[in-house]
C-alpha positions as protocol buffer text, in pm:
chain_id: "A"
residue {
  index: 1
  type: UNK
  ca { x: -1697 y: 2175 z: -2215 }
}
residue {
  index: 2
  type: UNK
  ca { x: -2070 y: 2233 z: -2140 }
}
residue {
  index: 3
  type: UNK
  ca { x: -2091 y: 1910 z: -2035 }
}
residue {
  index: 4
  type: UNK
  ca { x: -1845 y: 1990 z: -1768 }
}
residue {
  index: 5
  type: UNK
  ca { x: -1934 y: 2304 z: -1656 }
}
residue {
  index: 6
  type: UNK
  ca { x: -2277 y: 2186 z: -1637 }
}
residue {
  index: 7
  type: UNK
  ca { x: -2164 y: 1893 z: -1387 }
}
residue {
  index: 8
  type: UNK
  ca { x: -1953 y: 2153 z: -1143 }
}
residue {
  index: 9
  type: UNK
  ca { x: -2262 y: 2367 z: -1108 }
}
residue {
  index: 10
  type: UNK
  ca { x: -2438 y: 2057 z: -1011 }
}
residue {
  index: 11
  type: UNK
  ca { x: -2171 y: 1957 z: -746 }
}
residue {
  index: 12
  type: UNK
  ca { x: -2181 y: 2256 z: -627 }
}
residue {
  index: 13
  type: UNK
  ca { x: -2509 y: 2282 z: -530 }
}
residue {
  index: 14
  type: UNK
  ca { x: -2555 y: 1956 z: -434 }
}
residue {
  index: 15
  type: UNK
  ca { x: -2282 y: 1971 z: -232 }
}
residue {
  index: 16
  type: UNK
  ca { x: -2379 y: 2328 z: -123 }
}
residue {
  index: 17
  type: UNK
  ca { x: -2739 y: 2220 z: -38 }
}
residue {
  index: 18
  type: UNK
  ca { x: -2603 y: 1885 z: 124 }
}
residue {
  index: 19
  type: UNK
  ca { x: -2393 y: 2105 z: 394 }
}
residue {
  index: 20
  type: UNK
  ca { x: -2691 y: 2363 z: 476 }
}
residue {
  index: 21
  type: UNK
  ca { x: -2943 y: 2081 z: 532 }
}
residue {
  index: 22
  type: UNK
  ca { x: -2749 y: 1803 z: 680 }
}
residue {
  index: 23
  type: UNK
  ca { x: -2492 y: 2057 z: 893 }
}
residue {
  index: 24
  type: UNK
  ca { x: -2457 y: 1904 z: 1221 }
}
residue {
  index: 25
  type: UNK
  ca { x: -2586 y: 2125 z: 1489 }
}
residue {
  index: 26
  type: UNK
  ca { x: -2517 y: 1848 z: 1754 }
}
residue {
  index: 27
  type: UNK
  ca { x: -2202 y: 1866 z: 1941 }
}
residue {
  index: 28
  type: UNK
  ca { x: -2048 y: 1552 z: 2051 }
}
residue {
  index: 29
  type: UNK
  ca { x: -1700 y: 1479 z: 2213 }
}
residue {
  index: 30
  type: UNK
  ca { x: -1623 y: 1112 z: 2237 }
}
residue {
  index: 31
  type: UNK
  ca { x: -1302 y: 948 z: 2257 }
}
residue {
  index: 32
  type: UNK
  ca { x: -1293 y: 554 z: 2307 }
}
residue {
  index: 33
  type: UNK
  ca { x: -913 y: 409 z: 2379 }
}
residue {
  index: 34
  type: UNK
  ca { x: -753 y: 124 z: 2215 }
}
residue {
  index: 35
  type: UNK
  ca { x: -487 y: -100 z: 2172 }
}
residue {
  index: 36
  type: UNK
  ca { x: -357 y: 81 z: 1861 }
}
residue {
  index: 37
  type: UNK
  ca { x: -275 y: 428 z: 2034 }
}
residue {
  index: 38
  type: UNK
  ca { x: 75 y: 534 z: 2136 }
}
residue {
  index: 39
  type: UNK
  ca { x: 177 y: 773 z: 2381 }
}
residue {
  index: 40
  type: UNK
  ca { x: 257 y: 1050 z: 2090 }
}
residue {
  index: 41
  type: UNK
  ca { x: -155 y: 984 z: 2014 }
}
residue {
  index: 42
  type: UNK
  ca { x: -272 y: 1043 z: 2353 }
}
residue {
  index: 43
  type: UNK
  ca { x: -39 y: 1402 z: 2441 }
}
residue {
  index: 44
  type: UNK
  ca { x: -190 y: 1505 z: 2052 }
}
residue {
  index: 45
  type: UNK
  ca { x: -561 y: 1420 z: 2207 }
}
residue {
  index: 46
  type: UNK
  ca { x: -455 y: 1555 z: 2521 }
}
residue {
  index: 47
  type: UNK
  ca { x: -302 y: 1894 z: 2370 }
}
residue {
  index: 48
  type: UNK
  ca { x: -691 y: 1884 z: 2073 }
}
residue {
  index: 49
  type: UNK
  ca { x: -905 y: 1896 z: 2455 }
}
residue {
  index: 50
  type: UNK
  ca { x: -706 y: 2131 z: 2614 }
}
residue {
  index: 51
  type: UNK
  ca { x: -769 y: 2395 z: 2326 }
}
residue {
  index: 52
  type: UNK
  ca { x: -1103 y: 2343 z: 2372 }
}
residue {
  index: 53
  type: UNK
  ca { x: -1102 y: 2421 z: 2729 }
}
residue {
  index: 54
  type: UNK
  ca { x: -1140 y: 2026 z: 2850 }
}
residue {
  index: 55
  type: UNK
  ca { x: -870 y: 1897 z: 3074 }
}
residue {
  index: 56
  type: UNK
  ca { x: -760 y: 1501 z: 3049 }
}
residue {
  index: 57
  type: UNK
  ca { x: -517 y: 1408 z: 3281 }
}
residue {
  index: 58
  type: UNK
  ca { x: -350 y: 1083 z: 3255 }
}
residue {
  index: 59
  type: UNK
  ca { x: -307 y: 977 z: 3643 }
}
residue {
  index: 60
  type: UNK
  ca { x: -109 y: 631 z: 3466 }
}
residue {
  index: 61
  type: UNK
  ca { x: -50 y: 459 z: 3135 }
}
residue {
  index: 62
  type: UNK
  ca { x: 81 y: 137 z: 3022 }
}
residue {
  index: 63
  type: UNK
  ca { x: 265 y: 58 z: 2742 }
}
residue {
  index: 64
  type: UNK
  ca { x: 328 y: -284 z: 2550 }
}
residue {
  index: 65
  type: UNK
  ca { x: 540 y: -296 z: 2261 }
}
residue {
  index: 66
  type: UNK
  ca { x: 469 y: 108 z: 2226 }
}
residue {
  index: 67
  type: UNK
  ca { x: 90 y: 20 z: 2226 }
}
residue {
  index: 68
  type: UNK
  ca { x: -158 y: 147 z: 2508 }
}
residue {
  index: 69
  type: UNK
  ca { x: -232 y: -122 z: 2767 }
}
residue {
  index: 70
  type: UNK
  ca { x: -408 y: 14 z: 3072 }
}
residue {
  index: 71
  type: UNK
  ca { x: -510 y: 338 z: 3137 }
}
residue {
  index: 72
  type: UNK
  ca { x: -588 y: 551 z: 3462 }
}
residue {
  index: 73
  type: UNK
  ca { x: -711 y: 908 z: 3348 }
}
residue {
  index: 74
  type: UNK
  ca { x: -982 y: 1195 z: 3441 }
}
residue {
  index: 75
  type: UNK
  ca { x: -1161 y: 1417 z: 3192 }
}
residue {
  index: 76
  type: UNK
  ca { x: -1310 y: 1762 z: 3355 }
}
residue {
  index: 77
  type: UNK
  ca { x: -1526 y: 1985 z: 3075 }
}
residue {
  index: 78
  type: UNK
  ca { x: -1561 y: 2255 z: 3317 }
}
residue {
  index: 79
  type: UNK
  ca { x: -1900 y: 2275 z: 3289 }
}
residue {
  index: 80
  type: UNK
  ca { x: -2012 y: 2029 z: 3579 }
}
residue {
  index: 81
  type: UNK
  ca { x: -1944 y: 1720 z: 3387 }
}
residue {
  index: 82
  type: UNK
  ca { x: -1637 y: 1549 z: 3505 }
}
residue {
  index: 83
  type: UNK
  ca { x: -1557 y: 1159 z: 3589 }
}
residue {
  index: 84
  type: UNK
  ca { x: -1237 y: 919 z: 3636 }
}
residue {
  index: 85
  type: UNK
  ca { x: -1190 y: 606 z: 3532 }
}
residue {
  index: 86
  type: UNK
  ca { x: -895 y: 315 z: 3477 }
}
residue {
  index: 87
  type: UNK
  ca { x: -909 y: -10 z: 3308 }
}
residue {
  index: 88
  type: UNK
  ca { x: -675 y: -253 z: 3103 }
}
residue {
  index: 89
  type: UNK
  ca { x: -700 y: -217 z: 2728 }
}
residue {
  index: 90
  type: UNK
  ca { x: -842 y: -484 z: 2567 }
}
residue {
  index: 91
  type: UNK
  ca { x: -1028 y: -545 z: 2236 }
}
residue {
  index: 92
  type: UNK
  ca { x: -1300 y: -612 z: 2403 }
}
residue {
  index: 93
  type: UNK
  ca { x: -1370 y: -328 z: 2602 }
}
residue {
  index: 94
  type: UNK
  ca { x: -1459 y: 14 z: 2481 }
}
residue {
  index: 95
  type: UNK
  ca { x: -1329 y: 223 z: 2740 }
}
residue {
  index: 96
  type: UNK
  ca { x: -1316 y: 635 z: 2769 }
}
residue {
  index: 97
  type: UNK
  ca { x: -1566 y: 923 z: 2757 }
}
residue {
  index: 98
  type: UNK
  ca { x: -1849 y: 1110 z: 2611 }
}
residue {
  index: 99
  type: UNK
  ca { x: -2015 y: 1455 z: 2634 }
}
residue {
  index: 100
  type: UNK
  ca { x: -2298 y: 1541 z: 2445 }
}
residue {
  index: 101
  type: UNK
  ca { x: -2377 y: 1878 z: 2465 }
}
residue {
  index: 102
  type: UNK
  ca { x: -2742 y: 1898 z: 2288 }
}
residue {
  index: 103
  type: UNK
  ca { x: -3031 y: 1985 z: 2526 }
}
residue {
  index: 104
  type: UNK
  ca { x: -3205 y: 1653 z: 2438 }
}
residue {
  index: 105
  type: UNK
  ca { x: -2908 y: 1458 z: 2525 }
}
residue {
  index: 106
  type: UNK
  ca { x: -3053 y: 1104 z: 2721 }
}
residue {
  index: 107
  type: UNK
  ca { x: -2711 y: 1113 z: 2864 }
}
residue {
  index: 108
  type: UNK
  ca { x: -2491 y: 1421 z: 2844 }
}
residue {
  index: 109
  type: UNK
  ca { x: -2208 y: 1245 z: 2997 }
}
residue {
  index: 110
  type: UNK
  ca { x: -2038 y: 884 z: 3006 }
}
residue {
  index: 111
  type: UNK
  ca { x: -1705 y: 807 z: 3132 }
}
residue {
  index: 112
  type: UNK
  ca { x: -1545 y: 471 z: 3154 }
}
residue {
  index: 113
  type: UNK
  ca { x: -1689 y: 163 z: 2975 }
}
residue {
  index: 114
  type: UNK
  ca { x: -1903 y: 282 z: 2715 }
}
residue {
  index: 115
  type: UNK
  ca { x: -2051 y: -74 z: 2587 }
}
């Protein structure tokens, strides 16, 4: 029993001191599209930005066998940052969008391929 209790007081505060020291006070948004996503998967990402204020709008999508094939979208953070791009889906592509919000960002914004 001592044993035990001894062992949650240590989680605790390793776990404790683990979130105050390694807490992320970066703020990233990326989202990459693939091959595996389904229409239900991009209204639910859609639906997760638009909560946070950021507006994707899918201008065309593709299925193929329920599976995302090409896509034609913009992304607008209403803060300045806003882009468009289109592409087939392919495993070999990493295609989509990223805002880093951090002052030291190298590159706040990306949209389209992100290799």
């Amino acid at each position: 029993m001592k044993k035990r209790t001894l062992f949650s007081v240590l989680f605790l505060s390793v776990f404790v001191f683990g979130m105050l020291s390694f807490a992320p006070n970066k703020k990233v948004i990326a989202v990459i599209f693939n091959k595996e996503m389904t229409r239900q998967d991009l209204m639910n990402l859609q639906k997760n930005l638009k909560e946070k204020n950021i507006i994707l709008v899918y201008n065309k999508i593709q299925f193929t066998k329920n599976r995302l094939s090409y896509i034609d979208f913009s992304i607008d953070f209403g803060d300045g940052f806003s882009g468009t791009s289109k592409s087939e889906i392919t495993k070999s592509k990493e295609i989509g969008f990223m805002r880093d919000y951090n002052d030291n960002a190298e590159q706040p914004f990306l949209v389209g391929d992100l290799k």
